[in-house]
Amino acid sequence: MSLVTTTEMFKKAYNGGYAVGAFNVNNMEIVQGITEAAGELKSPVILQVSKGARAYANHTYLVKLVEAAVIENPEIPIALHLDHGDSFELCKSCIDGGFTSVMIDASSKSFEDNIALTKQVVEYAHEHGVVVEAELGTLAGIEDEVVVESGHESYTRPEEVEEFVTRTGCDSLAIAIGTSHGAYKFTAAQCTRNADGILVPPPLRFDVLEEVSKRLPGFPIVLHGSSSVPQEFVKMVNQYGGNMPDAVGIPEEQLRKAATLSVCKINIDSDIRLAMTGNIRKYFAEHPDHFDPRQYLKPARQAVKDMVAHKIVNVLGSDGKA
Ligand code: G3H
Ligand code: 13P
Ligand code: ZN
């Protein structure tokens, strides 16, 4: 199978009550960890590349790594997606350069400006057989160079979604229902603490999701900022010399519920970073004399694979759906 768009993936996910995982890729080990898990579990998967990833690893290297994963995993559909495209030029460059899906994130602009830019990207993308994800509403957290302070996020307004989708022609819509980017998704003031002293975040706004879905029947919804920040990795980082106090994510049960509704794509990046960093820190603490990158990247890659397999089975429900 060659690279695919998300059209068929989302149709099946919507009707089947599951979601497809969209995992950010920045290097070979991450691509391998994700696609080995998806391949073994016969799950569709979206590999996504941010502007920062392109700046770090270079467009061509990332495309070729993803093409290698397609060759190695011929039985599963794989889409290559631009995450948080912030301009027409960036989206065009990825469309021209082999991506099958792009996101134009004009969510920080006015409603009219968001529509105008999204429409421009959709027209070019559709002429080239590429699909487009757009965004309405603002998540808290850090995405590429944009930092939205906690308290300055805004939930998607359901009354705007039909007009936005109709006028732009976008293929999927990212909405803000309380998820947030990064490993510090909520301040202590926004949370309660459980018996172990771990922060418990405010619940996602399923009322907003339901209202959006009612207005856009059959239309695929996307959730960004959906890492769960597993406490086992936070503990591992902290145990082996790191310092990540009060890192907290979205509870997996809530993402599982979203996946059974209209949410067809769930974005996960921070959990990959935590899985790798925790394991690399542990490796160095246990093997202070080692210096071959293959030695410490091997458990890091395995940790990505195990984490992605866990998400596919327990959060996304996409196993066996290839
Ligand atoms: O939402 C943003 C993603 O986590 C990508 O992060 O811009 O640091 O590559 P990045
Ligand atoms: P996390 O920071 O929660 O992993 O979200 C990633 C994301 O939304 C990428 O677009
Ligand atoms: Zn995002």
JSON list of C-alpha atoms and ligand atoms in Angstrom, two decimals, residues 24 26 48 50-53 83-84 142-145 181-182 224-225 267 269-270 273, ligand 1:
[
{"chain": "A", "resi": 24, "resn": "ASN", "atom": "CA", "xyz": [4.36, 13.35, 15.66]},
{"chain": "A", "resi": 26, "resn": "ASN", "atom": "CA", "xyz": [11.00, 13.78, 14.29]},
{"chain": "A", "resi": 48, "resn": "GLN", "atom": "CA", "xyz": [2.49, 13.96, 11.40]},
{"chain": "A", "resi": 50, "resn": "SER", "atom": "CA", "xyz": [5.30, 19.94, 12.48]},
{"chain": "A", "resi": 51, "resn": "LYS", "atom": "CA", "xyz": [7.06, 23.02, 11.15]},
{"chain": "A", "resi": 52, "resn": "GLY", "atom": "CA", "xyz": [9.57, 22.46, 13.97]},
{"chain": "A", "resi": 53, "resn": "ALA", "atom": "CA", "xyz": [10.11, 18.84, 12.90]},
{"chain": "A", "resi": 83, "resn": "ASP", "atom": "CA", "xyz": [0.72, 19.39, 11.84]},
{"chain": "A", "resi": 84, "resn": "HIS", "atom": "CA", "xyz": [-0.19, 23.05, 12.57]},
{"chain": "A", "resi": 142, "resn": "ILE", "atom": "CA", "xyz": [2.67, 25.44, 23.24]},
{"chain": "A", "resi": 143, "resn": "GLU", "atom": "CA", "xyz": [2.52, 24.52, 19.57]},
{"chain": "A", "resi": 144, "resn": "ASP", "atom": "CA", "xyz": [5.55, 25.40, 17.49]},
{"chain": "A", "resi": 145, "resn": "GLU", "atom": "CA", "xyz": [6.21, 29.09, 18.18]},
{"chain": "A", "resi": 181, "resn": "HIS", "atom": "CA", "xyz": [-0.65, 21.02, 24.21]},
{"chain": "A", "resi": 182, "resn": "GLY", "atom": "CA", "xyz": [2.49, 19.91, 26.03]},
{"chain": "A", "resi": 224, "resn": "HIS", "atom": "CA", "xyz": [-5.16, 18.05, 19.53]},
{"chain": "A", "resi": 225, "resn": "GLY", "atom": "CA", "xyz": [-3.28, 18.15, 22.82]},
{"chain": "A", "resi": 267, "resn": "ASN", "atom": "CA", "xyz": [-3.02, 13.80, 18.31]},
{"chain": "A", "resi": 269, "resn": "ASP", "atom": "CA", "xyz": [3.26, 13.94, 20.76]},
{"chain": "A", "resi": 270, "resn": "SER", "atom": "CA", "xyz": [4.22, 14.69, 24.37]},
{"chain": "A", "resi": 273, "resn": "ARG", "atom": "CA", "xyz": [8.79, 12.59, 24.15]},
{"chain": "B", "resi": 1, "resn": "G3H", "atom": "O1", "xyz": [1.31, 20.60, 18.76]},
{"chain": "B", "resi": 1, "resn": "G3H", "atom": "C1", "xyz": [2.49, 20.60, 18.52]},
{"chain": "B", "resi": 1, "resn": "G3H", "atom": "C2", "xyz": [3.27, 19.34, 18.44]},
{"chain": "B", "resi": 1, "resn": "G3H", "atom": "O2", "xyz": [3.47, 18.78, 19.71]},
{"chain": "B", "resi": 1, "resn": "G3H", "atom": "C3", "xyz": [4.55, 19.57, 17.69]},
{"chain": "B", "resi": 1, "resn": "G3H", "atom": "O3", "xyz": [5.49, 20.15, 18.51]},
{"chain": "B", "resi": 1, "resn": "G3H", "atom": "O4", "xyz": [6.29, 22.11, 17.22]},
{"chain": "B", "resi": 1, "resn": "G3H", "atom": "O5", "xyz": [7.68, 21.12, 19.04]},
{"chain": "B", "resi": 1, "resn": "G3H", "atom": "O6", "xyz": [7.37, 19.90, 16.89]},
{"chain": "B", "resi": 1, "resn": "G3H", "atom": "P1", "xyz": [6.80, 20.88, 17.87]}
]
